[in-house]
Short mmCIF file of C-alpha atoms in Angstrom, two decimals:
data_model
loop_
_atom_site.label_atom_id
_atom_site.label_comp_id
_atom_site.label_asym_id
_atom_site.label_seq_id
_atom_site.Cartn_x
_atom_site.Cartn_y
_atom_site.Cartn_z
CA MET A 1 -35.71 -7.95 -10.64
CA ALA A 2 -35.84 -8.31 -6.86
CA LEU A 3 -33.02 -5.78 -6.66
CA LEU A 4 -34.95 -3.27 -8.76
CA GLY A 5 -38.10 -3.88 -6.74
CA GLN A 6 -36.26 -3.44 -3.48
CA THR A 7 -34.57 -0.28 -4.73
CA VAL A 8 -37.83 1.30 -5.82
CA ILE A 9 -39.67 0.33 -2.64
CA CYS A 10 -36.84 1.66 -0.44
CA GLY A 11 -36.93 4.87 -2.46
CA LEU A 12 -40.67 5.28 -1.99
CA LEU A 13 -40.43 4.63 1.75
CA LEU A 14 -37.60 7.10 2.19
CA GLY A 15 -39.34 9.56 -0.13
CA GLY A 16 -42.48 9.49 2.02
CA MET A 17 -40.43 10.67 4.99
CA TYR A 18 -38.65 13.33 2.93
CA ALA A 19 -42.07 14.47 1.75
CA LEU A 20 -43.20 15.11 5.31
CA ILE A 21 -40.23 17.46 5.79
CA ALA A 22 -40.86 19.14 2.45
CA ILE A 23 -44.57 19.61 3.16
CA GLY A 24 -43.54 21.68 6.16
CA MET A 25 -41.37 23.84 3.91
CA THR A 26 -44.13 24.09 1.31
CA LEU A 27 -46.64 25.21 3.90
CA ILE A 28 -44.31 27.98 5.06
CA MET A 29 -43.57 29.00 1.50
CA GLY A 30 -47.28 29.10 0.64
CA VAL A 31 -48.19 31.48 3.44
CA MET A 32 -45.04 33.58 3.85
CA LYS A 33 -43.93 33.52 0.18
CA ILE A 34 -40.38 32.85 1.31
CA ILE A 35 -38.16 29.83 1.06
CA ASN A 36 -37.23 28.83 4.58
CA LEU A 37 -33.54 28.01 4.37
CA ALA A 38 -33.51 27.15 8.09
CA HIS A 39 -35.88 24.26 7.48
CA GLY A 40 -33.23 21.54 7.47
CA SER A 41 -31.75 22.96 10.65
CA LEU A 42 -35.16 22.66 12.27
CA VAL A 43 -35.20 19.01 11.15
CA MET A 44 -31.77 18.62 12.76
CA VAL A 45 -32.87 20.25 16.04
CA GLY A 46 -35.92 17.98 16.08
CA MET A 47 -33.66 14.96 15.61
CA TYR A 48 -31.49 16.06 18.54
CA VAL A 49 -34.57 16.46 20.76
CA THR A 50 -35.62 12.91 19.89
CA TYR A 51 -32.02 11.75 20.37
CA VAL A 52 -31.85 13.31 23.85
CA CYS A 53 -35.16 11.68 24.79
CA TYR A 54 -33.68 8.36 23.72
CA ARG A 55 -30.38 8.82 25.60
CA ALA A 56 -31.85 10.34 28.75
CA TRP A 57 -35.03 8.30 29.21
CA GLY A 58 -34.62 5.46 26.74
CA LEU A 59 -37.62 6.80 24.84
CA ASP A 60 -38.20 5.10 21.50
CA PRO A 61 -37.76 7.63 18.63
CA TYR A 62 -41.39 7.16 17.60
CA LEU A 63 -42.39 8.35 21.07
CA GLY A 64 -39.59 10.91 21.25
CA MET A 65 -41.14 12.39 18.13
CA LEU A 66 -44.18 13.32 20.22
CA VAL A 67 -41.86 15.41 22.39
CA ALA A 68 -39.87 16.87 19.51
CA MET A 69 -42.96 18.03 17.60
CA PRO A 70 -44.40 20.35 20.28
CA VAL A 71 -40.91 21.62 21.13
CA LEU A 72 -40.26 22.50 17.49
CA PHE A 73 -43.77 23.93 17.12
CA LEU A 74 -42.93 26.39 19.87
CA LEU A 75 -39.48 27.12 18.45
CA GLY A 76 -41.07 27.80 15.05
CA CYS A 77 -43.68 30.13 16.56
CA VAL A 78 -40.96 32.03 18.42
CA ILE A 79 -38.84 32.40 15.28
CA GLN A 80 -41.75 33.70 13.25
CA HIS A 81 -43.13 36.00 15.94
CA PHE A 82 -39.93 37.53 17.26
CA LEU A 83 -37.65 37.42 14.22
CA ILE A 84 -39.32 37.07 10.84
CA ASN A 85 -42.45 39.14 11.52
CA ARG A 86 -40.36 41.85 13.13
CA LEU A 87 -38.51 42.28 9.87
CA LEU A 88 -41.77 43.14 8.10
CA GLU A 89 -42.30 46.13 10.37
CA VAL A 90 -39.20 47.85 8.98
CA GLU A 91 -40.20 49.37 5.69
CA SER A 92 -36.66 49.77 4.38
CA VAL A 93 -36.14 45.99 4.56
CA LEU A 94 -37.30 44.20 1.44
CA PRO A 95 -39.59 41.21 2.10
CA GLU A 96 -37.09 39.02 0.23
CA ASN A 97 -34.58 39.70 2.97
CA GLN A 98 -36.55 37.38 5.20
CA VAL A 99 -34.78 34.62 3.26
CA LEU A 100 -31.41 35.99 4.38
CA LEU A 101 -32.71 35.98 7.92
CA THR A 102 -33.57 32.28 7.65
CA VAL A 103 -29.98 31.59 6.57
CA GLY A 104 -28.80 33.35 9.71
CA ILE A 105 -31.23 31.37 11.86
CA SER A 106 -29.96 28.17 10.29
CA LEU A 107 -26.34 29.05 11.15
CA VAL A 108 -27.24 29.94 14.74
CA LEU A 109 -29.19 26.71 15.27
CA THR A 110 -26.36 24.62 13.80
CA GLU A 111 -23.66 26.25 15.91
CA VAL A 112 -25.70 26.19 19.14
CA ILE A 113 -26.23 22.45 18.67
CA ARG A 114 -22.50 22.02 17.88
CA PHE A 115 -21.68 23.93 21.06
CA ILE A 116 -23.82 21.56 23.14
CA PHE A 117 -23.24 18.22 21.40
CA LYS A 118 -19.91 18.77 19.56
CA SER A 119 -19.53 17.66 15.96
CA ASP A 120 -19.53 13.95 16.77
CA TYR A 121 -21.54 11.55 14.67
CA ARG A 122 -24.27 9.98 16.72
CA SER A 123 -26.76 7.23 16.13
CA ILE A 124 -29.30 5.29 18.09
CA ALA A 125 -29.74 1.55 18.26
CA THR A 126 -33.32 0.38 18.70
CA PRO A 127 -34.33 -3.29 18.90
CA TYR A 128 -35.59 -3.08 15.34
CA THR A 129 -32.48 -1.37 13.91
CA GLY A 130 -31.18 -3.67 11.21
CA GLU A 131 -34.33 -5.79 11.25
CA ALA A 132 -35.96 -6.31 7.91
CA LEU A 133 -39.05 -7.81 6.39
CA LEU A 134 -38.48 -10.35 3.65
CA VAL A 135 -41.05 -10.10 0.90
CA GLY A 136 -40.56 -12.17 -2.23
CA GLY A 137 -36.79 -12.01 -2.13
CA MET A 138 -36.75 -8.30 -1.26
CA SER A 139 -35.68 -7.13 2.16
CA ILE A 140 -37.42 -4.04 3.46
CA SER A 141 -36.09 -2.28 6.55
CA ILE A 142 -38.65 -2.19 9.39
CA ALA A 143 -37.61 1.33 10.42
CA MET A 144 -38.23 2.54 6.87
CA ALA A 145 -41.62 0.86 6.60
CA VAL A 146 -42.82 2.16 9.97
CA GLY A 147 -41.45 5.62 9.24
CA PHE A 148 -43.25 5.71 5.91
CA VAL A 149 -46.58 4.68 7.41
CA ILE A 150 -46.34 7.29 10.15
CA ALA A 151 -45.33 9.95 7.60
CA MET A 152 -48.39 9.13 5.49
CA VAL A 153 -50.66 9.26 8.55
CA PHE A 154 -49.32 12.73 9.41
CA THR A 155 -49.76 13.87 5.82
CA TYR A 156 -53.36 12.72 5.88
CA LEU A 157 -54.04 14.37 9.24
CA LEU A 158 -52.56 17.61 7.90
CA HIS A 159 -54.80 17.35 4.86
CA LEU A 160 -57.86 16.97 7.12
CA PHE A 161 -56.72 19.92 9.21
CA LEU A 162 -56.25 22.16 6.17
CA THR A 163 -59.58 21.27 4.56
CA ARG A 164 -61.95 20.68 7.50
CA THR A 165 -61.10 23.22 10.18
CA ASP A 166 -61.54 26.99 10.18
CA LEU A 167 -57.92 27.51 11.19
CA GLY A 168 -56.66 25.20 8.44
CA ARG A 169 -58.81 26.99 5.89
CA ALA A 170 -57.59 30.34 7.16
CA ILE A 171 -54.03 29.12 6.48
CA ARG A 172 -54.95 28.14 2.91
CA ALA A 173 -56.85 31.38 2.38
CA THR A 174 -53.91 33.44 3.61
CA ALA A 175 -51.62 31.55 1.23
CA GLN A 176 -53.92 32.21 -1.72
CA ASP A 177 -54.68 35.88 -1.00
CA ARG A 178 -53.43 37.43 2.19
CA GLU A 179 -55.27 40.73 1.83
CA ALA A 180 -58.60 39.06 1.03
CA ALA A 181 -58.14 36.75 4.03
CA GLN A 182 -57.78 39.82 6.22
CA TYR A 183 -61.05 41.18 4.86
CA MET A 184 -62.64 37.92 6.04
CA GLY A 185 -61.40 38.64 9.54
CA VAL A 186 -58.37 36.37 9.47
CA ASP A 187 -55.57 37.52 11.76
CA ALA A 188 -52.81 37.12 9.16
CA ARG A 189 -50.03 37.63 11.66
CA ARG A 190 -51.32 34.85 13.90
CA VAL A 191 -51.66 32.60 10.85
CA THR A 192 -48.01 33.16 9.92
CA VAL A 193 -46.90 32.26 13.45
CA ILE A 194 -48.99 29.08 13.55
CA THR A 195 -47.89 28.11 10.04
CA PHE A 196 -44.21 28.41 10.89
CA GLY A 197 -44.82 26.41 14.06
CA LEU A 198 -46.68 23.72 12.13
CA GLY A 199 -44.01 23.56 9.43
CA SER A 200 -41.33 23.19 12.11
CA ALA A 201 -43.30 20.45 13.88
CA LEU A 202 -43.55 18.52 10.59
CA ALA A 203 -39.81 18.97 10.11
CA ALA A 204 -39.27 17.50 13.57
CA ALA A 205 -41.56 14.58 12.77
CA GLY A 206 -39.72 13.81 9.54
CA GLY A 207 -36.36 14.09 11.27
CA SER A 208 -37.42 11.78 14.11
CA LEU A 209 -38.64 9.16 11.66
CA LEU A 210 -35.28 9.29 9.85
CA LEU A 211 -33.25 9.15 13.08
CA PRO A 212 -33.03 5.32 13.18
CA LEU A 213 -31.72 5.42 9.58
CA PHE A 214 -29.26 8.32 9.50
CA TYR A 215 -26.17 9.37 11.39
CA LEU A 216 -26.80 12.57 13.27
CA TRP A 217 -24.44 15.54 13.42
CA PRO A 218 -25.06 19.31 13.50
CA ASP A 219 -24.43 19.91 9.79
CA ILE A 220 -26.95 17.31 8.63
CA GLY A 221 -29.49 20.15 8.56
CA HIS A 222 -28.06 21.59 5.34
CA LEU A 223 -28.59 18.25 3.64
CA PHE A 224 -32.27 18.31 4.56
CA THR A 225 -32.68 21.94 3.51
CA ALA A 226 -31.37 20.98 0.07
CA LYS A 227 -33.65 17.95 -0.16
CA ALA A 228 -36.73 19.85 0.99
CA PHE A 229 -35.92 22.66 -1.44
CA ILE A 230 -35.57 20.25 -4.37
CA ILE A 231 -38.85 18.56 -3.46
CA THR A 232 -40.65 21.89 -3.09
CA ILE A 233 -39.52 22.93 -6.57
CA LEU A 234 -40.40 19.49 -7.98
CA GLY A 235 -43.85 19.75 -6.45
CA GLY A 236 -44.46 23.23 -7.85
CA MET A 237 -44.03 25.60 -4.92
CA GLY A 238 -46.85 25.82 -2.46
CA SER A 239 -48.70 22.61 -3.32
CA THR A 240 -48.97 19.95 -0.62
CA THR A 241 -49.89 17.14 -3.02
CA GLY A 242 -47.05 18.28 -5.24
CA ALA A 243 -44.63 18.04 -2.30
CA LEU A 244 -45.79 14.49 -1.61
CA LEU A 245 -45.20 13.47 -5.24
CA GLY A 246 -41.92 15.36 -5.28
CA GLY A 247 -40.76 13.58 -2.14
CA LEU A 248 -41.53 10.15 -3.54
CA THR A 249 -39.81 11.06 -6.83
CA LEU A 250 -36.67 12.25 -5.06
CA GLY A 251 -36.62 9.17 -2.82
CA VAL A 252 -36.84 6.78 -5.77
CA ALA A 253 -34.29 8.75 -7.81
CA GLU A 254 -31.79 8.71 -4.93
CA SER A 255 -32.38 5.05 -4.29
CA LEU A 256 -31.88 4.12 -7.95
CA GLY A 257 -28.74 6.26 -8.08
CA ALA A 258 -27.33 4.62 -4.96
CA THR A 259 -27.97 1.10 -6.27
CA TYR A 260 -26.99 1.45 -9.91
CA ILE A 261 -24.44 4.26 -9.97
CA GLY A 262 -22.89 4.27 -6.54
CA MET A 263 -23.70 5.28 -2.98
CA GLY A 264 -21.59 8.44 -3.27
CA TYR A 265 -23.58 9.65 -6.27
CA LYS A 266 -27.07 9.41 -4.83
CA ASP A 267 -27.32 13.14 -4.17
CA VAL A 268 -26.11 13.90 -7.69
CA VAL A 269 -29.15 12.13 -9.15
CA GLY A 270 -31.47 14.30 -7.08
CA LEU A 271 -29.71 17.49 -8.14
CA VAL A 272 -29.71 16.51 -11.83
CA ILE A 273 -33.47 15.95 -11.65
CA PHE A 274 -33.76 19.32 -9.93
CA LEU A 275 -31.94 21.03 -12.82
CA LEU A 276 -34.02 19.22 -15.42
CA VAL A 277 -37.24 20.26 -13.70
CA LEU A 278 -36.12 23.88 -13.52
CA LEU A 279 -35.27 23.79 -17.23
CA PHE A 280 -38.28 21.95 -18.58
CA LEU A 281 -41.05 22.08 -15.97
CA PRO A 282 -40.56 25.38 -14.15
CA HIS A 283 -43.91 24.98 -12.36
CA GLY A 284 -43.01 21.51 -11.14
CA LEU A 285 -44.83 18.22 -11.56
CA ARG A 286 -48.09 20.13 -11.30
CA SER A 287 -47.62 21.55 -14.80
CA LEU A 288 -47.85 18.01 -16.18
CA VAL A 289 -51.33 17.63 -14.72
CA ARG A 290 -52.54 21.07 -15.76
CA ARG A 291 -51.67 20.64 -19.39
CA MET B 1 -72.97 54.32 11.22
CA LEU B 2 -69.65 54.98 9.47
CA LYS B 3 -68.00 58.35 9.93
CA ILE B 4 -64.79 59.23 8.17
CA ARG B 5 -63.39 62.50 9.48
CA ASN B 6 -60.68 64.46 7.68
CA ILE B 7 -58.42 61.55 6.85
CA HIS B 8 -55.14 61.95 5.01
CA VAL B 9 -53.55 58.89 3.42
CA ALA B 10 -50.27 58.67 1.50
CA TYR B 11 -48.31 55.98 -0.30
CA GLY B 12 -44.79 57.06 0.60
CA ASP B 13 -44.55 60.61 -0.79
CA LEU B 14 -47.61 60.24 -2.96
CA ARG B 15 -50.69 61.78 -1.40
CA ALA B 16 -53.69 59.56 -2.13
CA LEU B 17 -56.36 61.10 0.10
CA VAL B 18 -56.48 64.68 1.34
CA ASP B 19 -58.85 65.70 4.10
CA VAL B 20 -61.54 63.22 3.13
CA SER B 21 -64.72 63.19 5.20
CA LEU B 22 -67.82 61.18 4.55
CA GLU B 23 -70.68 59.57 6.41
CA VAL B 24 -72.87 56.57 5.87
CA GLY B 25 -76.04 56.37 7.95
CA GLU B 26 -77.69 53.16 9.12
CA GLY B 27 -79.68 51.55 6.30
CA GLU B 28 -78.37 53.90 3.65
CA LEU B 29 -76.98 53.07 0.24
CA VAL B 30 -74.19 55.57 -0.32
CA ALA B 31 -72.15 55.79 -3.52
CA LEU B 32 -68.59 57.01 -3.76
CA VAL B 33 -67.88 57.85 -7.39
CA GLY B 34 -64.89 59.18 -9.25
CA ALA B 35 -62.42 58.46 -12.00
CA ASN B 36 -59.64 55.91 -11.98
CA GLY B 37 -57.01 56.79 -9.41
CA ALA B 38 -59.19 59.29 -7.59
CA GLY B 39 -58.69 57.42 -4.31
CA LYS B 40 -61.91 55.40 -4.07
CA SER B 41 -60.27 52.05 -3.33
CA THR B 42 -57.80 53.77 -1.03
CA THR B 43 -60.72 55.06 1.02
CA LEU B 44 -62.17 51.56 1.44
CA LYS B 45 -58.78 50.03 2.25
CA THR B 46 -58.26 52.65 4.91
CA VAL B 47 -61.63 51.88 6.48
CA SER B 48 -60.65 48.17 6.46
CA GLY B 49 -57.37 48.90 8.22
CA ILE B 50 -55.10 47.72 5.39
CA LEU B 51 -53.86 51.31 5.01
CA ARG B 52 -53.30 53.73 7.88
CA PRO B 53 -54.31 57.38 7.72
CA SER B 54 -51.59 59.85 8.73
CA ALA B 55 -54.24 62.12 10.19
CA GLY B 56 -57.97 62.03 10.83
CA ALA B 57 -60.26 59.45 12.36
CA ILE B 58 -62.68 56.72 11.35
CA GLU B 59 -65.61 55.80 13.54
CA PHE B 60 -67.91 52.83 13.15
CA ALA B 61 -71.09 52.45 15.22
CA GLY B 62 -69.71 54.91 17.74
CA GLU B 63 -66.36 53.14 18.10
CA ASP B 64 -63.04 54.61 16.95
CA ILE B 65 -61.55 52.07 14.52
CA THR B 66 -58.72 54.20 13.12
CA ARG B 67 -55.91 52.17 14.71
CA LEU B 68 -57.53 48.72 14.77
CA GLN B 69 -55.98 45.72 13.03
CA PRO B 70 -57.82 44.63 9.84
CA HIS B 71 -59.19 41.42 11.36
CA ARG B 72 -60.63 43.32 14.32
CA ILE B 73 -62.38 45.71 11.95
CA ALA B 74 -63.85 42.78 10.01
CA ALA B 75 -65.02 41.26 13.28
CA LEU B 76 -67.06 44.39 14.02
CA GLY B 77 -69.21 43.62 10.98
CA ILE B 78 -67.63 45.55 8.14
CA ALA B 79 -67.48 43.38 5.03
CA HIS B 80 -65.18 44.56 2.24
CA VAL B 81 -65.74 43.11 -1.23
CA PRO B 82 -62.48 44.20 -2.84
CA GLU B 83 -61.78 45.42 -6.34
CA GLY B 84 -60.98 42.53 -8.67
CA ARG B 85 -62.98 40.14 -6.44
CA ARG B 86 -59.95 38.61 -4.74
CA LEU B 87 -61.49 35.16 -4.31
CA PHE B 88 -59.51 32.20 -3.02
CA PRO B 89 -59.03 30.62 -6.46
CA GLU B 90 -58.11 27.10 -5.38
CA MET B 91 -60.89 26.80 -2.84
CA THR B 92 -64.36 25.68 -3.86
CA VAL B 93 -67.31 28.03 -4.08
CA LEU B 94 -68.64 26.60 -0.83
CA GLU B 95 -65.30 27.00 0.96
CA ASN B 96 -65.05 30.59 -0.23
CA LEU B 97 -68.51 31.30 1.16
CA GLU B 98 -67.69 29.61 4.44
CA MET B 99 -64.52 31.71 4.74
CA GLY B 100 -66.85 34.72 4.71
CA ALA B 101 -68.55 33.52 7.88
CA LEU B 102 -65.63 33.49 10.31
CA ARG B 103 -66.82 35.97 12.90
CA PRO B 104 -68.62 34.18 15.73
CA GLU B 105 -72.04 35.76 15.11
CA ALA B 106 -71.91 34.69 11.47
CA ARG B 107 -70.42 31.27 12.15
CA LYS B 108 -73.42 30.20 14.21
CA LYS B 109 -75.79 31.08 11.38
CA ARG B 110 -73.70 29.62 8.54
CA LYS B 111 -76.45 27.31 7.25
CA GLN B 112 -79.11 30.03 7.13
CA SER B 113 -76.77 32.57 5.55
CA LEU B 114 -75.80 30.02 2.93
CA GLU B 115 -79.47 29.53 2.01
CA TRP B 116 -79.91 33.31 1.85
CA VAL B 117 -76.88 33.78 -0.43
CA PHE B 118 -77.99 30.89 -2.66
CA SER B 119 -81.43 32.48 -2.95
CA LEU B 120 -79.82 35.73 -4.11
CA PHE B 121 -77.38 33.94 -6.45
CA PRO B 122 -78.89 30.58 -7.52
CA VAL B 123 -75.97 29.97 -9.89
CA LEU B 124 -73.62 29.58 -6.91
CA ARG B 125 -75.59 26.60 -5.62
CA GLU B 126 -75.05 24.81 -8.94
CA ARG B 127 -71.30 25.49 -8.77
CA GLU B 128 -70.92 24.70 -5.07
CA ARG B 129 -68.08 22.17 -5.49
CA GLN B 130 -66.21 23.98 -8.26
CA PRO B 131 -62.94 25.84 -7.55
CA ALA B 132 -63.62 29.58 -7.50
CA GLY B 133 -60.88 30.18 -10.07
CA THR B 134 -62.84 28.31 -12.74
CA LEU B 135 -65.95 30.52 -12.57
CA SER B 136 -66.79 33.14 -15.19
CA GLY B 137 -66.25 36.83 -14.37
CA GLY B 138 -69.90 37.46 -13.53
CA GLN B 139 -70.13 34.37 -11.33
CA GLN B 140 -66.92 35.37 -9.57
CA GLN B 141 -68.40 38.77 -8.77
CA MET B 142 -71.52 37.15 -7.37
CA LEU B 143 -69.39 34.83 -5.27
CA ALA B 144 -67.36 37.80 -4.00
CA ILE B 145 -70.54 39.62 -2.95
CA GLY B 146 -71.98 36.40 -1.50
CA ARG B 147 -68.80 35.83 0.50
CA GLY B 148 -69.12 39.35 1.89
CA LEU B 149 -72.75 38.73 2.86
CA MET B 150 -71.87 35.49 4.67
CA SER B 151 -70.39 37.58 7.49
CA LEU B 152 -73.88 39.06 8.08
CA PRO B 153 -72.33 42.51 7.83
CA ARG B 154 -73.67 45.68 9.38
CA LEU B 155 -71.87 47.57 6.64
CA LEU B 156 -71.13 46.14 3.21
CA MET B 157 -68.43 47.94 1.20
CA LEU B 158 -68.38 47.07 -2.49
CA ASP B 159 -65.42 48.14 -4.61
CA GLU B 160 -66.41 48.41 -8.27
CA PRO B 161 -68.62 45.33 -8.50
CA SER B 162 -69.39 46.19 -12.14
CA LEU B 163 -65.76 46.16 -13.27
CA GLY B 164 -65.23 44.05 -16.38
CA LEU B 165 -68.81 42.82 -16.60
CA ALA B 166 -71.12 42.90 -19.64
CA PRO B 167 -73.81 45.63 -19.45
CA VAL B 168 -76.58 43.09 -18.80
CA LEU B 169 -74.65 41.69 -15.85
CA VAL B 170 -73.87 45.16 -14.53
CA LYS B 171 -77.59 45.86 -14.36
CA HIS B 172 -78.17 42.57 -12.58
CA VAL B 173 -75.42 43.23 -10.03
CA PHE B 174 -76.83 46.68 -9.27
CA GLU B 175 -80.30 45.21 -8.80
CA ILE B 176 -78.86 42.74 -6.31
CA VAL B 177 -77.09 45.56 -4.48
CA ARG B 178 -80.38 47.44 -4.16
CA GLU B 179 -82.11 44.27 -3.00
CA ILE B 180 -79.44 43.71 -0.34
CA ASN B 181 -79.90 47.29 0.83
CA ARG B 182 -83.70 46.89 0.91
CA GLN B 183 -83.17 43.91 3.23
CA GLY B 184 -81.67 46.35 5.72
CA ILE B 185 -77.93 46.20 5.09
CA THR B 186 -76.04 49.48 4.95
CA VAL B 187 -74.03 49.72 1.73
CA LEU B 188 -71.08 51.85 0.70
CA LEU B 189 -70.69 51.40 -3.04
CA VAL B 190 -67.60 52.52 -4.94
CA GLU B 191 -68.18 52.91 -8.67
CA GLN B 192 -67.02 54.47 -11.90
CA ASN B 193 -70.42 53.84 -13.47
CA VAL B 194 -71.55 57.28 -12.32
CA MET B 195 -74.79 57.68 -14.25
CA GLN B 196 -76.37 54.38 -13.22
CA VAL B 197 -75.26 54.46 -9.62
CA LEU B 198 -76.37 58.01 -8.84
CA ARG B 199 -79.85 57.07 -10.04
CA PHE B 200 -80.48 54.54 -7.30
CA CYS B 201 -78.24 55.48 -4.38
CA HIS B 202 -79.62 57.52 -1.50
CA ARG B 203 -76.63 59.80 -1.36
CA GLY B 204 -73.38 60.12 -3.21
CA TYR B 205 -69.93 61.64 -2.92
CA VAL B 206 -67.65 62.61 -5.78
CA LEU B 207 -63.95 62.03 -5.26
CA GLU B 208 -61.37 63.82 -7.44
CA ASN B 209 -57.60 63.60 -6.98
CA GLY B 210 -57.99 62.43 -3.41
CA ARG B 211 -60.46 65.12 -2.35
CA ILE B 212 -64.23 65.02 -1.92
CA VAL B 213 -65.45 67.74 -4.29
CA LEU B 214 -69.19 67.17 -4.04
CA GLY B 215 -71.69 65.38 -1.87
CA GLY B 216 -75.45 65.15 -1.78
CA ARG B 217 -78.54 63.21 -2.81
CA GLY B 218 -78.03 61.03 -5.87
CA THR B 219 -80.57 62.87 -7.98
CA GLU B 220 -79.11 66.24 -6.99
CA LEU B 221 -75.67 65.12 -8.10
CA LEU B 222 -77.04 63.90 -11.41
CA ASN B 223 -78.29 67.41 -12.13
CA ASP B 224 -75.11 69.10 -10.97
CA ALA B 225 -73.36 71.01 -13.75
CA HIS B 226 -69.89 69.79 -12.77
CA VAL B 227 -70.96 66.13 -12.60
CA LYS B 228 -72.75 66.45 -15.92
CA GLU B 229 -69.71 67.90 -17.60
CA SER B 230 -67.01 65.71 -16.06
CA TYR B 231 -68.71 62.33 -15.75
CA LEU B 232 -71.79 62.18 -17.90
CA GLY B 233 -70.39 63.98 -20.94
CA ILE B 234 -73.44 66.23 -21.26
#
């Protein structure tokens, strides 16, 4: 029983951090109507920024995150402004081809990081690495618990931003009807740039929170792209609440798979759920609520 | 106030507007009527900057707006209530209305404008917290007009506000449009409901296959032989 409890709790904690990454992807998908296949690579770049802060200045990853987020915000803005939006100006290029562009961006980011840091596996050792809380026979990793709490705080702050501020509302309005938002005086182009920046900053935050728990190497980005993609589909594309639920679901599924089937199969569980959702709930978890 | 001069607009090879010129004076209620596909919505979208004319110019309050970005045009005080309402379906009625008041002049007066819109459309006050997507067709149209008014526009452009509404509601919507105009707002109204609209507008233009074929006072157009034959079935 304690094992099951521990497995589920670990899954939820991990899932909360995955959700933060996926919410970034969802936000971008909502506004730009494209799946950002460079998202995991942005997570990876964010992790390296936090890693460098740790190695160079001994900055704790939770503080390094505060460096990685603005850096990735800028990187995201630059990508959207100079690459993705430029593509829209060429009429012969189909909008769907923006997705191909994000694949290219992902490859470039991965190889640039490999060029600088080589393919070596890296990890950081904080004082709390390996420390755990013991609750009723279950041991809960401190890094997971702290990461989860911070992820939830960011999710809540994002929610406030999207519902209470004019800029946040302009982002939601653009996602729901871009043309109508322009009639309201929303600068849609600026909104896309800020949205991509924001999504990238959330990716960096999620990555930094996972840094004490994961090995880091340039190709880890593809793993996060897959996870964020699965969660986005689970959550019913474009819904922030859906992404949160999707993240928790994926976290628990992976955790159960790792405990009861085998560590090597944990990703299989996530992908099987992904297939089942595509087959039976094509609009994601949201369709359960709507019915 | 609004001057459209000889604009040409095309979708790829398809010519949508050919040499269209029209004017709307300050305080006027001008109707632009015509059949489906005549180019009425295209005209409004071009004024809003969503479409670009290949030739010609558009002037608003003395300023050339032909090449301005859509959000800059909206900021000048042109409110466009698009065909099919185009509300933000997952936002509440209140949020939709607040989205209308983004330009700085309107933002400062949000509270007052809200009271004004609620006095024109009391039903919106009752539905304040409801997502816009759950409203009935008539209520959605009122919300769309209300959202346009929230920007305290100098020019209000309405694209077929009567589309898909029951006759009783159509009458109500037109009354509101006249009331808005009486309160001093310049209105450019696009409609297929030729007979009703020409009765109350100050002036009207008839658009056919992308060209303006007639223009004049509403009552004059109603008595025009061509209008009678083509649009009124007399």
